[in-house]
CSV table of C-alpha atoms and ligand atoms in Angstrom, one decimal:
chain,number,residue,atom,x,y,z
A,472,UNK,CA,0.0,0.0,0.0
A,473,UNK,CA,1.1,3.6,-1.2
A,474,UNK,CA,2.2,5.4,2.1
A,475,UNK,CA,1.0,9.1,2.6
A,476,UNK,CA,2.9,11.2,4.7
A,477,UNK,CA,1.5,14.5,6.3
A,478,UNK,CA,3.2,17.8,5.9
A,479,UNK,CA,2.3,21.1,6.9
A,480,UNK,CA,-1.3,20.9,6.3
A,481,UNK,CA,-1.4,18.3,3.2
A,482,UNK,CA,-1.5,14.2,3.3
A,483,UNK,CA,0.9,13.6,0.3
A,484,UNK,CA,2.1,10.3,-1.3
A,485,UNK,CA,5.4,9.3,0.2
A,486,UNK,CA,7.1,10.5,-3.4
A,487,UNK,CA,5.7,13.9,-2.7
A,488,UNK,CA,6.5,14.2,0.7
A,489,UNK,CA,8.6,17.3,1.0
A,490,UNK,CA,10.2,19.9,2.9
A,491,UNK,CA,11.9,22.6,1.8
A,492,UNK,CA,16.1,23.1,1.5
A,493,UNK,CA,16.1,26.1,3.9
A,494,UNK,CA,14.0,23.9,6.6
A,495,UNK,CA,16.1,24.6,9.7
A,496,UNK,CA,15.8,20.7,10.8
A,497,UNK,CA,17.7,20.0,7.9
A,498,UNK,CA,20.6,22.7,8.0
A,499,UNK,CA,20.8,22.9,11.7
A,500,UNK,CA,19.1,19.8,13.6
A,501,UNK,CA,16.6,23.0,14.8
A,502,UNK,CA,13.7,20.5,15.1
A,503,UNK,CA,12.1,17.6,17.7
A,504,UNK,CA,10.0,14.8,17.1
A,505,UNK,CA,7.6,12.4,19.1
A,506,UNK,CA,7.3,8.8,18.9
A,507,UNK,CA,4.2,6.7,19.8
A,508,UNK,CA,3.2,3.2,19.6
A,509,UNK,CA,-0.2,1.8,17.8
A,510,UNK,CA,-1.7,-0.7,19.5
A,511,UNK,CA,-4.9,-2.4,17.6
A,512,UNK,CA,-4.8,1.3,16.1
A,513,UNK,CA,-4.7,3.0,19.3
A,514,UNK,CA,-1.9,5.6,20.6
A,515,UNK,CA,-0.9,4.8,23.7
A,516,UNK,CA,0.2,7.3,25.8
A,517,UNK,CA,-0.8,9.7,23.9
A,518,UNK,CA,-0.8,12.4,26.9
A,519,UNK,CA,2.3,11.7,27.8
A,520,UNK,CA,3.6,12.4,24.6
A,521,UNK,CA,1.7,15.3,23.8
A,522,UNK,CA,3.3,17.2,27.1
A,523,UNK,CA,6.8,16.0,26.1
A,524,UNK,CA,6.6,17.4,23.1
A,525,UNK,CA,5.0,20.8,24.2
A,526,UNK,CA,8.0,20.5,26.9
A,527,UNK,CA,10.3,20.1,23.8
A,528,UNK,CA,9.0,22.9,21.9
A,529,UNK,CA,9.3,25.3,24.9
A,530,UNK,CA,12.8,24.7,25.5
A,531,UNK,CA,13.8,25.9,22.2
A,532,UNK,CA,11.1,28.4,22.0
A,533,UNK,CA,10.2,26.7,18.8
A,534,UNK,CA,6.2,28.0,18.3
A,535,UNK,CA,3.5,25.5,18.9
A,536,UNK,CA,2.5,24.7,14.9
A,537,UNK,CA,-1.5,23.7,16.7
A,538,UNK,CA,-3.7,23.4,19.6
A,539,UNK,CA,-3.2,19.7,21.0
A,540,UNK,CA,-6.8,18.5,19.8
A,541,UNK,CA,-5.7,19.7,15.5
A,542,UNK,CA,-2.6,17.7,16.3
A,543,UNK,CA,-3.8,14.7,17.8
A,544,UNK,CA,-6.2,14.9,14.6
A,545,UNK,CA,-2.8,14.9,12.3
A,546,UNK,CA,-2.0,11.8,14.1
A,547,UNK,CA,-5.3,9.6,13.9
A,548,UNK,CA,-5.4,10.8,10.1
A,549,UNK,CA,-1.9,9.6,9.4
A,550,UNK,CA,-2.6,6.4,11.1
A,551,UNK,CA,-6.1,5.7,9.6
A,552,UNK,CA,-4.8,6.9,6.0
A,553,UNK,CA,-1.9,4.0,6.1
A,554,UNK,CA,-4.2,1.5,7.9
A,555,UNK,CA,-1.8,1.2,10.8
A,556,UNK,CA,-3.1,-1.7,13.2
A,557,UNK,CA,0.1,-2.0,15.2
A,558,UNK,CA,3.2,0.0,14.9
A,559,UNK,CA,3.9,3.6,15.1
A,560,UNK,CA,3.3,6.9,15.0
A,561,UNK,CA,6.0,9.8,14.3
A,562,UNK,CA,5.6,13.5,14.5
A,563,UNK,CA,8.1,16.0,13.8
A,564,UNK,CA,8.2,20.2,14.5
A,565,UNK,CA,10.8,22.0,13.1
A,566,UNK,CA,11.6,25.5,13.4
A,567,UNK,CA,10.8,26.4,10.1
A,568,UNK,CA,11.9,27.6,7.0
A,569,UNK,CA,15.0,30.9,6.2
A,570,UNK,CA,17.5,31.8,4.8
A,571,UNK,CA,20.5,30.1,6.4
A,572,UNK,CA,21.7,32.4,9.3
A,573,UNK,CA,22.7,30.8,12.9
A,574,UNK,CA,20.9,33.7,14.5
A,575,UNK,CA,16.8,32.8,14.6
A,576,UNK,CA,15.4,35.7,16.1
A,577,UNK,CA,16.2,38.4,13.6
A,578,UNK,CA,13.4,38.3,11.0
A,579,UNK,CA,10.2,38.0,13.1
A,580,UNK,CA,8.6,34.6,14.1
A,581,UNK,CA,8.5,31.6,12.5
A,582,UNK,CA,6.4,29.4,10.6
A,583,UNK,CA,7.0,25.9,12.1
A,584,UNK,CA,7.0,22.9,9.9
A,585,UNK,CA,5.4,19.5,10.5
A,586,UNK,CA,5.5,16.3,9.4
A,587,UNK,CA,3.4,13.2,10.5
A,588,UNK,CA,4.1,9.6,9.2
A,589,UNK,CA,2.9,6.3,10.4
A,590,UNK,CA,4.8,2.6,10.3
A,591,UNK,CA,3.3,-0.7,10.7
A,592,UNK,CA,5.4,-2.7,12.5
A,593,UNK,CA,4.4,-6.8,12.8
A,594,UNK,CA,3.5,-7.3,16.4
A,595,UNK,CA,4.9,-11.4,16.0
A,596,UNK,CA,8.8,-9.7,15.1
A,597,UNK,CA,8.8,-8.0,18.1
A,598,UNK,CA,7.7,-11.0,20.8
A,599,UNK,CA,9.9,-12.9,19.0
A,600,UNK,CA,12.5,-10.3,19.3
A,601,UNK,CA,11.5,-10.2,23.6
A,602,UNK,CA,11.1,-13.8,23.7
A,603,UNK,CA,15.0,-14.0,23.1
A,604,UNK,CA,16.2,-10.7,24.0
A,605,UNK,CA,18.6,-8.7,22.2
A,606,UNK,CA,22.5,-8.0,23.0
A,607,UNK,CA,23.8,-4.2,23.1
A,608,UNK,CA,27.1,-2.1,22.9
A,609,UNK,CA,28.7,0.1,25.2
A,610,UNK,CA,29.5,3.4,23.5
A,611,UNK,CA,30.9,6.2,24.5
A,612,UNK,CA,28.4,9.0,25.0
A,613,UNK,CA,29.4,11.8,22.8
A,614,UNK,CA,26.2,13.4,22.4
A,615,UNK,CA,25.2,17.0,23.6
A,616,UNK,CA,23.7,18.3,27.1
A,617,UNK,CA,20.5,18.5,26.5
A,618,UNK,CA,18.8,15.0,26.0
A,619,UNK,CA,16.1,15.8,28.2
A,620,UNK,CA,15.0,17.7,24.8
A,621,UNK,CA,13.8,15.4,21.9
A,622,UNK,CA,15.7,16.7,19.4
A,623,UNK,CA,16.3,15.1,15.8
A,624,UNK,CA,20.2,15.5,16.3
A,625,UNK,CA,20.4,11.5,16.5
A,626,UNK,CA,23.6,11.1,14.4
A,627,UNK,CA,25.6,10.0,17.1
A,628,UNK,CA,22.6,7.6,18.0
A,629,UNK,CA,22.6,6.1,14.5
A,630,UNK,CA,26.3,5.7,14.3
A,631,UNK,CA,26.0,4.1,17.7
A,632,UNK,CA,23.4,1.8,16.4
A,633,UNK,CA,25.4,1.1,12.9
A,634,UNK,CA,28.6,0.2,15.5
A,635,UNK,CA,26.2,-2.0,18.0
A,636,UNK,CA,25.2,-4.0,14.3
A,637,UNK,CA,28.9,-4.5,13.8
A,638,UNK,CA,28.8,-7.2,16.7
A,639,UNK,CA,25.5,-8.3,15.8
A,640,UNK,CA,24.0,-6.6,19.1
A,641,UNK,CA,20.5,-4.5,18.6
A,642,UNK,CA,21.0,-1.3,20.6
A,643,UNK,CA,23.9,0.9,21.9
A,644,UNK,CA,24.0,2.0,26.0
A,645,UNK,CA,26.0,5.1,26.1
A,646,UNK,CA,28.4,5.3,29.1
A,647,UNK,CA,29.2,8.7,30.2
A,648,UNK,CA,32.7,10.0,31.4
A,649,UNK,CA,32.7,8.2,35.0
A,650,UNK,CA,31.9,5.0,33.7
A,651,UNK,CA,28.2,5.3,34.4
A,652,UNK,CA,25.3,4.4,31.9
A,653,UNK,CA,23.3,7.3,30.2
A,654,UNK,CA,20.6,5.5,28.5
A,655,UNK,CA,20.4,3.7,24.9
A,656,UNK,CA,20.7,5.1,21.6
A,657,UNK,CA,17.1,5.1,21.4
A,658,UNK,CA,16.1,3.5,24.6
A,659,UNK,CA,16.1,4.1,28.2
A,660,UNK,CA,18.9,1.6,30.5
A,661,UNK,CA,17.6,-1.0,33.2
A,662,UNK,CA,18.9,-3.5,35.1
A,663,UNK,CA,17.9,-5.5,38.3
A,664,UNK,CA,20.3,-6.1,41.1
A,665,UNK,CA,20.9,-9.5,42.5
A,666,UNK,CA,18.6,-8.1,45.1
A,667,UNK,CA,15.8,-8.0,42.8
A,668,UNK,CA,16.2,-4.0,43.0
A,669,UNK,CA,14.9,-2.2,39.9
A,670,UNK,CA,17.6,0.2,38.8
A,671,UNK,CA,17.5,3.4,35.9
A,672,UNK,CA,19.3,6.5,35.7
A,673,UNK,CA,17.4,9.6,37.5
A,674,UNK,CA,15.9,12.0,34.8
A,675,UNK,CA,18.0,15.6,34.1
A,676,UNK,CA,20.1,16.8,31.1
A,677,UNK,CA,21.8,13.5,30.4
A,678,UNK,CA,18.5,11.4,29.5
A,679,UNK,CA,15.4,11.4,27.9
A,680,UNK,CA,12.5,11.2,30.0
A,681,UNK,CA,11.2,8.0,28.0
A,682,UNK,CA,7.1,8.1,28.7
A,683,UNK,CA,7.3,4.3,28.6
A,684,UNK,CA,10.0,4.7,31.3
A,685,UNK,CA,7.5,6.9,33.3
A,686,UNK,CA,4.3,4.5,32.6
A,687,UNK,CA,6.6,1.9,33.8
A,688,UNK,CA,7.2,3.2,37.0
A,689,UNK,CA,3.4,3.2,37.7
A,690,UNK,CA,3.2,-0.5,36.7
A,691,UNK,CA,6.7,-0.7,39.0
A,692,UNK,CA,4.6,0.6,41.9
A,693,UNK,CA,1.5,-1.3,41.3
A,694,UNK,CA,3.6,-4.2,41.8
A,695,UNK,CA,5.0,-3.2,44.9
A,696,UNK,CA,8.5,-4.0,43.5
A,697,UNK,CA,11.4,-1.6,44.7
A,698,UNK,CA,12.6,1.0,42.0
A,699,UNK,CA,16.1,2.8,42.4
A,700,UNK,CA,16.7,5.8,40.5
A,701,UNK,CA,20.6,6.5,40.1
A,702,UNK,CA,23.3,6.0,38.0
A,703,UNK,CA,25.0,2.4,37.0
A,704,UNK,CA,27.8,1.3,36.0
A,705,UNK,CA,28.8,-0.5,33.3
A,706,UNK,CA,30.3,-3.3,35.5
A,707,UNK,CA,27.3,-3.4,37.6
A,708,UNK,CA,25.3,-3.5,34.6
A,709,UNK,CA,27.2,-6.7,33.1
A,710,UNK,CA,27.2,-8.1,36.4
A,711,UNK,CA,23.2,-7.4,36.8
A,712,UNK,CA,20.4,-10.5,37.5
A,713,UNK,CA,18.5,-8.9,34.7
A,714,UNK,CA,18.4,-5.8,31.9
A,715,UNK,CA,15.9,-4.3,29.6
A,716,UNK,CA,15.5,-1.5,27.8
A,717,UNK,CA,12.2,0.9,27.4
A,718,UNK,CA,11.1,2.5,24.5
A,719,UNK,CA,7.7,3.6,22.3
A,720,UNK,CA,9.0,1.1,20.1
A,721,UNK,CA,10.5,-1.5,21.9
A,722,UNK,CA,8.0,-1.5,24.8
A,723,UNK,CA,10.1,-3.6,27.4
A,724,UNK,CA,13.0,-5.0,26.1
A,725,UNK,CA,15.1,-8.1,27.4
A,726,UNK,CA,18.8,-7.3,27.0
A,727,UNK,CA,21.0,-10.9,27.2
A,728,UNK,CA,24.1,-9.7,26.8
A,729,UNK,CA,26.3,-6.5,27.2
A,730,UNK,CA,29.4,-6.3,25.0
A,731,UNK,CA,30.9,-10.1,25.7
A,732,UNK,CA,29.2,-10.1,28.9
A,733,UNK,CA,25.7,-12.8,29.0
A,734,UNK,CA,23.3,-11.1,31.4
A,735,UNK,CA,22.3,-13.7,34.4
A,736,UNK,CA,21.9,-16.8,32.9
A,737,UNK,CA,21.7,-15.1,29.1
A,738,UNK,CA,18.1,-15.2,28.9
A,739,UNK,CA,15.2,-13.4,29.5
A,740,UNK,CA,14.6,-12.5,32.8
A,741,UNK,CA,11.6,-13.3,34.6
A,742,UNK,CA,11.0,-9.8,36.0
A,743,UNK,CA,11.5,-8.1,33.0
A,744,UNK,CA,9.0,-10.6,30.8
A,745,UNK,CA,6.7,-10.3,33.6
A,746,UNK,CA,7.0,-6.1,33.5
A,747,UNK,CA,6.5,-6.8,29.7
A,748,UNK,CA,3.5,-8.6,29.9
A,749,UNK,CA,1.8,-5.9,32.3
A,750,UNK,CA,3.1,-3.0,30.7
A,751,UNK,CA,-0.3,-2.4,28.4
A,752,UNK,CA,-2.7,-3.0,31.2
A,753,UNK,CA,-1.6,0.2,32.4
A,754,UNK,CA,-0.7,2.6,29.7
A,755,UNK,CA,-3.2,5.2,28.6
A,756,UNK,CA,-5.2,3.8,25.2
A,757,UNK,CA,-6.3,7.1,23.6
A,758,UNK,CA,-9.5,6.8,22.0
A,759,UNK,CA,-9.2,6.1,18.2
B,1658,LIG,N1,13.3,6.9,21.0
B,1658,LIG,N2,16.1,7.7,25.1
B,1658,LIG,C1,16.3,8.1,23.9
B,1658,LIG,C2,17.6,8.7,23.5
B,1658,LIG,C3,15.3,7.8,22.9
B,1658,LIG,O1,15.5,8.2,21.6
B,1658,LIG,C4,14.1,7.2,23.3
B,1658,LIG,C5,13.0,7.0,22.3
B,1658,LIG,C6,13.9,6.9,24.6
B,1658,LIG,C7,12.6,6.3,25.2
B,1658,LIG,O2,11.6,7.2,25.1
B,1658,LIG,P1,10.1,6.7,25.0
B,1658,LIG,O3,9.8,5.7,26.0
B,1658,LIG,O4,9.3,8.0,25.2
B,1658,LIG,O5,9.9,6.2,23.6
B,1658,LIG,C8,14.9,7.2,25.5
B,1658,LIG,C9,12.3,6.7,19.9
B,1658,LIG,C10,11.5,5.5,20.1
B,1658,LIG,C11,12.9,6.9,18.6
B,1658,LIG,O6,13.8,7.7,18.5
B,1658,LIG,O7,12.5,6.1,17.6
């Protein structure tokens, strides 16, 4: 099926899909995005989302392009015109379009740009994927101070990612100066102690705040298991009864093995199938 992408006001065929040269997302990285899963063509955590992004926006006193209600129509549209049962949902703001000039402020406000595109992703790849768990890479984090903002400067990400794929592992964890774990490439970090502790960096500069991160925290507490918030290692990390990752896309993730290290026994952990397997019972399902 023909995809259709949205962009600034118009669903076009992917082959028509465009943005200008002067966009400043594509000279300058001046843009952020949103990712949400579809669930039986539902967003879930749609809220959550929406008040990242405005976060996002605000930061970088990009202009809000709509009111939340035209945008969350953008983003049924875009799902319902490429028949997206399960997969996601990805929005993108940019600044806008002008001649090339570091400097923003000089000419008067902006006109942002957006662009809305949906992906179905088979729901059987990715319990196959969790039933064995994936492998990741340390990387050095080389990335700037501000991931708590979701922009779309994700080379270092990708080239993370392309260097993870070198040793056949899914994901990347960036490790900071000190040693400790940031979060993944595209992904927040977990592990569990041998204590059954659930451990994930704190949220400031130096991560994203995933929502699936947050949502899990409320399934964390419903459970009555103990949470930790506070940076890792990487040793304690290869050394950990269990790891995961979290992520729109990903959900909960098993992680098996860190660099040459297996993770407990080198399979899934029960915890994290079982944090898995909850996860949906207590995410928001927007209605369609
Ligand atoms: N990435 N950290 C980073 C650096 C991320 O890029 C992401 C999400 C997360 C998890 O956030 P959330 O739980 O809200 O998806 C953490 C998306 C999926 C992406 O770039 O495709």
């Amino acid at each position: 099926m023909a995809r259709i992408i949205y962009v600034n006001g118009r669903y076009r065929p992917w082959g028509e899909a465009l943005v200008h040269a002067e966009d400043r997302g594509f000279q300058f990285g001046d843009a952020i995005y949103e990712v949400c899963e579809v669930r039986n063509g539902r967003l879930i955590d749609e809220t959550r989302h929406m008040e990242r992004l405005e976060r996002s926006l605000a930061e970088l006193r990009i202009t809000a392009p709509m009111a939340r209600p035209a945008l969350a129509r953008v983003l049924r549209e875009t799902v319902r015109r490429n028949r997206v049962t399960f997969g996601m949902v990805y929005l993108q703001v940019s600044r806008g379009v002008r001649p090339r000039e570091f400097i923003f402020s000089n000419a008067g406000p902006m006109t942002p740009t957006i662009v809305c595109l949906a992906r179905s992703m088979a729901p059987a790849n990715a319990e196959a994927m969790a039933e064995v768990g994936i492998a990741v890479r340390s990387m050095p984090d080389n990335r700037w101070g501000r991931r708590d903002i979701k922009t779309v400067m994700l080379l270092p990400a990708s080239l993370a990612k392309e260097a993870a794929k070198e040793i056949g592992a899914k994901e990347a964890w960036f490790v900071d100066e000190k040693g400790f774990v940031t979060e993944g490439a595209s992904s927040n970090a977990w592990i569990i102690d041998t204590r059954g502790r659930l451990i994930t960096r704190s949220v400031g500069p130096e991560i994203l705040r995933g929502v699936t991160r947050t949502t899990l925290i409320d399934v964390i507490r419903q459970e009555g298991l103990e949470l930790v918030e506070r940076p890792f290692t990487l040793a304690e990390a290869k050394a950990a009864r269990e790891a995961f990752d979290t992520s729109a896309t990903s959900i909960v993730m098993p992680v098996v093995r860190i660099d040459d290290s297996p993770i407990g026994n080198g399979a899934p952990g029960i915890t994290t199938a079982r944090l898995r397997k909850l996860f949906h019972a207590v995410a928001e399902v927007a209605a369609a």
